[in-house]
Amino acid sequence: MLCFHVCAGEIFELKAELNSDKKEKKKEAVKKVIASMTVGKDVSALFPDVVNCMQTDNLELKKLVYLYLMNYAKSQPDMAIMAVNTFVKDCEDPNPLIRALAVRTMGCIRVDKITEYLCEPLRKCLKDEDPYVRKTAAVCVAKLHDINAQLVEDQGFLDTLKDLISDSNPMVVANAVAALSEIAESHPNSNLLDLNPQSINKLLTALNECTEWGQIFILDCLANYAPRDDRESQSICERVTPRLSHANSAVVLSAVKVLMKFMEMLPKDLDYYGTLLKKLAPPLVTLLSAEPELQYVALRNINLIVQKRPEILKHEMKVFFVKYNDPIYVKLEKLDIMIRLASQANIAQVLAELKEYATEVDVDFVRKAVRAIGRCAIKVEQSAERCVSTLLDLIQTKVNYVVQEAIVVIKDIFRKYPNKYESVIATLCENLDSLDEPEARAAMIWIVGEYAERIDNADELLESFLEGFHDESTQVQLQLLTAIVKLFLKKPTETQELVQQVLSLATQDSDNPDLRDRGYIYWRLLSTDPVAAKEVVLAEKPLISEETDLIEPTLLEELICHIGTLASVYHKPPSAFVEGSRGVMHKRLPARTGSGESTESPDVGTIAGGSGTETAPSIIPSQGDLLGDLLNLDLAPPTTTGPPPPTSGMQMGGMDLLGGGLDSLMGAGFGAVPAVMPASLNAPMGGGLGDLFDLGGGVGMPLGAYIPPKTVWLPAMKAKGLEISGTFARRAGVIQMELTLTNKAMSVMTDFAIQFNRNSFGLAPAGPLQVLSPLSPNQTIEVSLPLSTVGPVMKMEPLNNLQVAVKNNIDVFYFSCQYPISMLFVEDGKMERQVFLATWKDIPNENESQFQIKDCHLNSDAASNKLQASNIFTIAKRTVEGQDMLYMSIKLSNGIWVLAELRVQTGNPNYTKSMNKSHLKLF
Amino acid sequence: MIGGLFIYNHKGEVLISRVYRDDIGRNAVDAFRVNVIHARQQVRSPVTNIARTSFFHVKRSNIWLAAVTKQNVNAAMVFEFLYKMCDVMTAYFGKISEENIKNNFVLIYELLDEILDFGYPQNSETGALKTFITQTGIKSQSKEEQSQITSQVTGQIGWRREGIKYRRNELFLDVLESVNLLMSPQGQVLSAHVSGRVVMKSYLSGMPECKFGMNDKIVIDKQGKGGATDEAGKSGGGGGKQSIAIDDCTFHQCVRLSKFDAERSISFIPPDGECELMRYRTTKDIILPFRVIPLVREVGRTKLEVKVVIKSNFKPSLLAQKIEVRIPTPLNTSGVQVICMKGKAKYKASENAIVWKIKRMAGMKESQISAEIELLPTNDKKKWARPPISMNFEVPFAPSGLKVRYLKVFEPKLNYSDHDVIKWVRYIGRSGIYETRC
């Protein structure tokens, strides 16, 4: 609020002048007061002095005082009453202008006591002999209703107002209609505006005679009428059409509204229907020569009309061509309509124009123009090729935002005409580096993924995006995930690392639920049944529909009923931007049946929720299609996999473990750490075999399983002073969790207990946590907790993740840690040679994966020994072409066998390891 | 309906503030200032929604007029009203400027009280308003005068009062057309239309009934069937076109629209003095008075060569006036050398254009300008948008081919007939947006 304080001196001075005897001085003083009021200064302190000036025969002074009163009466209700007498007296004045002025002003003073006194004068004025007074009184009823609706009803003003519809003076009729319409809006169910053929006839007669504004009130009111049949509808249309030639655009638009609405009821084969359609076009075009603000309103409405009845303006494309000097809001709207009107007949012209626009300066406009070219391609199939070449020309301009926009629309063109324009991909790829907007990046990634088999370096391109994965917007991340999965399914051999990388980025390092969920879906899909995955992910997609931005039909119908109003400008139902009861009523187009049934009844229930929320425009052609597609998707997999057995839950779990888990797990276990493993698996689990090798080689510890060093699992800051670090070890066939507890708080800790969440390998504490003495401040103790593998199983991510809860006398703390997978290798993991051979052959090739282990300076025997210490047993050894081949077996605590082949090239520090895993059924 | 109306200066200070509805508070005044007038970006829409309040604005020179509402109002009506408001103010005190508004603020409040009641526009015809709202205070009125005022303001013929008397009954008709063109560099007409107005100045006694006729194709064809074909006037540059196809027309509120709709005859009782009788639009068979042939050649990165030829395309006996060709130049222009055959040409750096002016030019002639534009080397990546070459001119004929056939006046109560009225007709064709892309 902007409020100036008027200094006391100024007020004092004005007070003196207001009380002056001289009329001129008084008038000047009131003027000064009004001037201060205008700029927001508070001059309410002068209330009594100004009201004193009211008793005057100087009309100008009187009007000024009234203006003051209207502003301040509400803040000074007690003093406002002083003015009542003058008002009442003025209402009896012989001069009709003064009578009207009094009743007009009184209605604007929102003070209860004044409104009481208003009733009698208002009643008289409604029946005044002078039409000027009556038309003013008619509006005053609406004012009074706004202040006190009950009073208006009790006093019977509504009936008097209804009578005024039959008044001989057209302006009185128009104002009465306006007042009744407004009152009716706040009583949606009342039958206030009792429109019947007789009253309609009166309105139509008044329509010819009243002012331009009155015509608007009447037309807007007419639009709410529901004709009984097509005959009545036609006769109203016939009487409304002459309004299309009115100079006032609002009259024209309101007439268009009535016609658009009543046309619904006319049979399409009627001659008149065609005539009417033809008559609508010229006035709509004429609206475009109005001032720019009105052009804007007209264009927003034309946008609706074109969607509802495209035939009206189909030949008028040229008038929507953008002029160089049009304001930007007109330009943008014209573009929209050009796209809607684009057809095979005019596409050449439209494209030439759009290309011209794409070289303009306003960025928004240029973008929209580029987008429009794409929309034309999708809409008019014959033009697609020309559109694509136009877009390529634009890409050559290298104007950054043009290029990005072009790529976004080319993506949509691909979605509409798959496998038709791939030749342009090379050009697109050249611009990869200049893309900095998420939408363009996402579009480009989508294209690369979709056509991965035709892009030689698709993997490199996608990998380049992967580097900054976490800095990308969700849109890009999702697209990158999908694209890489597509790539993997198309070229599985070269891209396995890439897909693992993106899956782990999506599932482990992101908080975004969409991304994680999509990641898991792909991961499971890929690990369960790659064939099915291929069929699901690479299935043929439904083509996109040509109109992706149409307004949803029920909303469109409602908006057609609001032509000319704000709702049609915003393209939103009134309830979306109007407060209170006024917006609640939804309007609908009448049904074509010529029955007498009223179709105008408010249909709050028909639109979901009744609140008129805007429904998202449907992109996919129809819901039926969508359902069909979903069903197809659902039905496809069973044909290849067969119905899942009753134990599916368990089995699926097992497959997950093996497929999703072991793949990466083994990769991690044996692989050269950074190159192969998904980043997050790196740290603790990498403690598995990678380190095992290193340690084994480097320090040369001949016996005993590898134990990774302790790491901090629970920092003191997060656990009210309790710090826990720990590691896992396998000692004499028992898995041990070795914990170091440190009390960094000021008080003594007691009552320790530990619990695990369900985990992949069923790890559970084999006994209670043995902390004997209370842990005093700054004290550290070491605890060893034996673990069993018979606890409840749930797949974790990563697979070797363990969620732990530790309780003490202060609170419960949660943390998670990851155990080295080698802990789970049991001592009886040595397989019989014959069995090994048979099993190796049995295992399908898909289960095989290969890794390289770099920089490991051990010969095969030494490696074999090292590994045996960690329960990886060598079954056989072969030497082929200077390479030692070691065949090894591992058995996990849950009975899964893993078979491995280790190829050691003498003199070459790099080992190649291929692994087979088996025994799904054991699970 | 309209909840309030505010007028601001360019700084966003309120000059006029009139609130009609209880739901509009003082904070709306500030909201508009902050979000629209002081907005950092260029205004992207004439309708703004701020916190469920809608603001409609128009700008006249430095002055902002804003209408505010919280309801689903008729948006077209609000803008029409704002324009009307501007017309009314101009009719009262001339140009809409901060000074004029400040000097007339009492008058403006009085007008706003009269023409907008509870947000509903009322009679806003200046002719009627001026009978009882004046700048110099209220005249004392007799009882007859008062009732005459009220019946005029509310009446059927709100635009004319009874009892007007002239010694000489005279009327002037101006057919004013603006011809619009958008042409491709190759000379292909991308779009062309004429928007015309018939402006009537009448000094007629009593309540004269008028009938206006022109060479409207629909009317001529109808009459042609009947047998009698009027001879269309052959003067003017349009040549011998018999009739023209009017795409659409709109009329002053004095014209009986239902009669036009039924019989296509234009009959009315005109307001006293000047009024715009009708507006029309045509797109077919337009006479394009000038053709512009551009030739722009980029010579290296720092030089442009421009050659523009204009050809006049009308009867050699007619003269076009006030011809101006505007050739845009790039923003990094450092110098221009111009040679023109006729008229004067100048490079205006502030307008980024070469302006070539020719006072007069007869029909079927041709003239040429050539210019060399030196450019500063820039590393600005943004391309020059190459705005179209625009043209201004005035010709003494109607490019649409429209002819006035008659304007008949009947005043049954007074003793003058159609023959006694002195009538003048004039045709002026001006350039609207007349552009050729280069």
Coordinates of N, CA, C and O in Angstrom, one line a residue, chain A residues 368-440:
Chain A
K368 N 9.2 -19.9 -31.8 CA 7.9 -20.4 -32.2 C 7.8 -20.6 -33.7 O 7.1 -21.6 -34.1
A369 N 8.4 -19.8 -34.4 CA 8.3 -20.0 -35.9 C 9.0 -21.3 -36.3 O 8.5 -22.1 -37.1
V370 N 10.2 -21.6 -35.7 CA 10.9 -22.8 -36.0 C 10.0 -24.0 -35.6 O 9.8 -25.0 -36.3
R371 N 9.4 -23.9 -34.4 CA 8.6 -24.9 -33.9 C 7.4 -25.1 -34.8 O 6.9 -26.3 -35.1
A372 N 6.9 -24.0 -35.4 CA 5.7 -24.1 -36.3 C 6.1 -24.9 -37.5 O 5.2 -25.6 -38.0
I373 N 7.3 -24.7 -38.0 CA 7.7 -25.5 -39.2 C 7.6 -27.0 -38.9 O 7.0 -27.7 -39.7
G374 N 8.0 -27.4 -37.7 CA 7.9 -28.8 -37.4 C 6.5 -29.2 -37.3 O 6.1 -30.3 -37.7
R375 N 5.7 -28.3 -36.7 CA 4.2 -28.7 -36.6 C 3.6 -28.9 -37.9 O 2.8 -29.8 -38.1
C376 N 4.0 -28.1 -38.9 CA 3.5 -28.2 -40.2 C 3.8 -29.5 -40.8 O 3.0 -30.2 -41.4
A377 N 5.1 -30.0 -40.6 CA 5.5 -31.2 -41.1 C 4.7 -32.4 -40.5 O 4.3 -33.3 -41.3
I378 N 4.4 -32.2 -39.3 CA 3.6 -33.3 -38.6 C 2.1 -33.3 -39.1 O 1.5 -34.3 -39.3
K379 N 1.7 -32.1 -39.4 CA 0.3 -31.9 -39.7 C 0.0 -32.3 -41.2 O -0.9 -32.9 -41.5
V380 N 0.9 -31.8 -42.1 CA 0.7 -32.0 -43.5 C 1.8 -32.9 -44.0 O 2.9 -32.5 -44.2
E381 N 1.4 -34.2 -44.2 CA 2.4 -35.2 -44.5 C 3.2 -34.8 -45.8 O 4.4 -35.0 -45.8
Q382 N 2.5 -34.3 -46.8 CA 3.1 -34.0 -48.1 C 4.2 -33.0 -47.9 O 5.1 -32.9 -48.7
S383 N 4.1 -32.2 -46.9 CA 5.1 -31.1 -46.7 C 6.3 -31.5 -45.9 O 7.3 -30.8 -45.8
A384 N 6.2 -32.7 -45.3 CA 7.2 -33.1 -44.3 C 8.7 -32.9 -44.9 O 9.5 -32.4 -44.2
E385 N 8.8 -33.4 -46.1 CA 10.2 -33.3 -46.6 C 10.7 -31.9 -46.8 O 11.8 -31.6 -46.4
R386 N 9.8 -31.0 -47.3 CA 10.2 -29.6 -47.4 C 10.5 -29.0 -46.1 O 11.4 -28.2 -45.9
C387 N 9.6 -29.4 -45.1 CA 9.9 -28.8 -43.7 C 11.2 -29.2 -43.2 O 12.0 -28.4 -42.7
V388 N 11.5 -30.5 -43.4 CA 12.8 -31.0 -42.9 C 14.0 -30.2 -43.6 O 14.9 -29.8 -42.9
S389 N 13.8 -30.0 -44.9 CA 15.0 -29.4 -45.5 C 15.0 -27.9 -45.1 O 16.1 -27.3 -44.9
T390 N 13.9 -27.3 -44.8 CA 13.9 -25.9 -44.3 C 14.6 -25.9 -43.0 O 15.4 -25.0 -42.7
L391 N 14.2 -26.9 -42.1 CA 14.9 -26.9 -40.8 C 16.4 -27.1 -40.9 O 17.1 -26.5 -40.2
L392 N 16.8 -27.9 -41.9 CA 18.2 -28.1 -42.1 C 18.9 -26.8 -42.5 O 20.0 -26.5 -42.0
D393 N 18.2 -26.1 -43.3 CA 18.8 -24.8 -43.7 C 18.9 -23.9 -42.5 O 20.0 -23.2 -42.4
L394 N 17.9 -23.9 -41.6 CA 18.0 -23.1 -40.4 C 19.1 -23.5 -39.5 O 19.8 -22.7 -38.9
I395 N 19.3 -24.8 -39.5 CA 20.4 -25.3 -38.6 C 21.8 -24.8 -39.1 O 22.7 -24.5 -38.4
Q396 N 21.8 -24.7 -40.5 CA 23.1 -24.2 -41.0 C 23.4 -22.7 -40.6 O 24.5 -22.3 -40.7
T397 N 22.4 -22.0 -40.2 CA 22.6 -20.6 -39.8 C 23.5 -20.6 -38.5 O 24.0 -19.5 -38.2
K398 N 23.4 -21.7 -37.8 CA 24.2 -21.8 -36.6 C 23.8 -20.8 -35.5 O 24.5 -20.6 -34.5
V399 N 22.7 -20.2 -35.7 CA 22.2 -19.3 -34.6 C 21.7 -20.3 -33.5 O 20.9 -21.2 -33.7
N400 N 22.3 -20.1 -32.3 CA 22.2 -21.2 -31.3 C 20.8 -21.6 -31.0 O 20.4 -22.8 -31.1
Y401 N 19.9 -20.6 -30.7 CA 18.6 -21.0 -30.3 C 17.8 -21.6 -31.4 O 16.9 -22.4 -31.2
V402 N 18.1 -21.2 -32.6 CA 17.4 -21.7 -33.8 C 17.8 -23.2 -33.9 O 16.9 -24.0 -34.1
V403 N 19.0 -23.5 -33.8 CA 19.5 -24.9 -33.9 C 18.8 -25.7 -32.9 O 18.3 -26.8 -33.2
Q404 N 18.8 -25.2 -31.7 CA 18.2 -26.1 -30.6 C 16.8 -26.3 -30.8 O 16.3 -27.4 -30.6
E405 N 16.1 -25.3 -31.2 CA 14.6 -25.4 -31.4 C 14.4 -26.4 -32.6 O 13.5 -27.2 -32.5
A406 N 15.2 -26.3 -33.6 CA 15.1 -27.1 -34.8 C 15.2 -28.6 -34.4 O 14.5 -29.5 -34.9
I407 N 16.2 -28.8 -33.5 CA 16.4 -30.2 -33.2 C 15.3 -30.8 -32.4 O 14.8 -31.9 -32.6
V408 N 14.7 -29.9 -31.5 CA 13.5 -30.4 -30.8 C 12.4 -30.8 -31.7 O 11.7 -31.8 -31.5
V409 N 12.2 -30.0 -32.7 CA 11.0 -30.3 -33.6 C 11.4 -31.5 -34.6 O 10.5 -32.3 -34.9
I410 N 12.6 -31.6 -34.9 CA 13.0 -32.7 -35.8 C 12.7 -34.0 -35.0 O 12.3 -35.0 -35.6
K411 N 13.0 -34.0 -33.8 CA 12.7 -35.2 -33.0 C 11.2 -35.6 -33.1 O 10.9 -36.8 -33.4
D412 N 10.3 -34.6 -33.1 CA 8.9 -34.9 -33.2 C 8.6 -35.4 -34.6 O 7.7 -36.2 -34.8
I413 N 9.3 -34.9 -35.6 CA 9.1 -35.3 -37.0 C 9.5 -36.8 -37.1 O 8.8 -37.6 -37.7
F414 N 10.6 -37.2 -36.4 CA 11.0 -38.6 -36.4 C 9.9 -39.4 -35.8 O 9.6 -40.6 -36.2
R415 N 9.3 -38.9 -34.8 CA 8.3 -39.6 -34.1 C 7.0 -39.8 -34.9 O 6.2 -40.7 -34.7
K416 N 6.8 -38.9 -35.9 CA 5.6 -39.0 -36.7 C 6.0 -39.9 -38.0 O 5.2 -40.6 -38.4
Y417 N 7.1 -39.7 -38.5 CA 7.5 -40.4 -39.7 C 8.8 -41.2 -39.4 O 9.9 -40.8 -39.8
P418 N 8.7 -42.3 -38.7 CA 9.9 -43.0 -38.3 C 10.6 -43.6 -39.6 O 9.9 -43.9 -40.6
N419 N 11.9 -43.7 -39.5 CA 12.7 -44.3 -40.5 C 12.5 -43.6 -41.9 O 12.5 -44.3 -42.9
K420 N 12.4 -42.3 -41.9 CA 12.3 -41.7 -43.2 C 13.3 -40.6 -43.4 O 13.7 -40.4 -44.5
Y421 N 13.7 -40.0 -42.3 CA 14.6 -38.8 -42.5 C 15.9 -39.0 -41.8 O 16.6 -38.0 -41.4
E422 N 16.4 -40.2 -41.6 CA 17.6 -40.4 -40.8 C 18.8 -39.8 -41.4 O 19.8 -39.6 -40.8
S423 N 18.7 -39.5 -42.7 CA 19.9 -39.0 -43.4 C 20.3 -37.7 -42.8 O 21.5 -37.3 -42.9
V424 N 19.4 -37.0 -42.1 CA 19.8 -35.7 -41.5 C 20.5 -35.9 -40.2 O 21.1 -34.9 -39.7
I425 N 20.5 -37.1 -39.7 CA 21.1 -37.2 -38.3 C 22.5 -36.7 -38.3 O 22.9 -36.1 -37.3
A426 N 23.3 -37.0 -39.3 CA 24.7 -36.6 -39.3 C 24.8 -35.1 -39.1 O 25.6 -34.6 -38.3
T427 N 23.9 -34.4 -39.8 CA 24.0 -32.9 -39.6 C 23.7 -32.5 -38.2 O 24.3 -31.6 -37.6
L428 N 22.7 -33.2 -37.6 CA 22.3 -32.9 -36.3 C 23.5 -33.1 -35.3 O 23.8 -32.3 -34.4
C429 N 24.1 -34.2 -35.5 CA 25.2 -34.6 -34.6 C 26.3 -33.6 -34.6 O 27.0 -33.4 -33.6
E430 N 26.5 -32.9 -35.8 CA 27.5 -31.9 -35.8 C 27.3 -30.8 -34.8 O 28.2 -30.1 -34.4
N431 N 26.0 -30.6 -34.5 CA 25.7 -29.5 -33.6 C 25.6 -29.8 -32.1 O 25.2 -29.1 -31.3
L432 N 26.0 -31.1 -31.9 CA 25.9 -31.6 -30.5 C 26.4 -30.7 -29.5 O 25.8 -30.4 -28.4
D433 N 27.6 -30.1 -29.7 CA 28.3 -29.3 -28.7 C 27.6 -28.0 -28.4 O 27.7 -27.5 -27.3
S434 N 26.8 -27.5 -29.3 CA 26.2 -26.2 -29.1 C 24.9 -26.3 -28.3 O 24.3 -25.2 -28.0
L435 N 24.5 -27.5 -28.0 CA 23.2 -27.6 -27.3 C 23.4 -27.3 -25.8 O 24.1 -28.1 -25.2
D436 N 22.7 -26.3 -25.3 CA 22.9 -26.1 -23.9 C 21.5 -26.1 -23.2 O 21.4 -26.0 -22.0
E437 N 20.5 -26.2 -24.0 CA 19.1 -26.2 -23.3 C 18.7 -27.7 -23.1 O 18.9 -28.5 -24.0
P438 N 18.1 -27.9 -21.9 CA 17.7 -29.3 -21.6 C 16.9 -29.9 -22.7 O 17.1 -31.1 -23.1
E439 N 15.9 -29.2 -23.2 CA 14.9 -29.8 -24.1 C 15.7 -30.2 -25.4 O 15.4 -31.3 -25.9
A440 N 16.6 -29.4 -25.8 CA 17.3 -29.7 -27.0 C 18.2 -30.9 -26.8 O 18.4 -31.8 -27.6

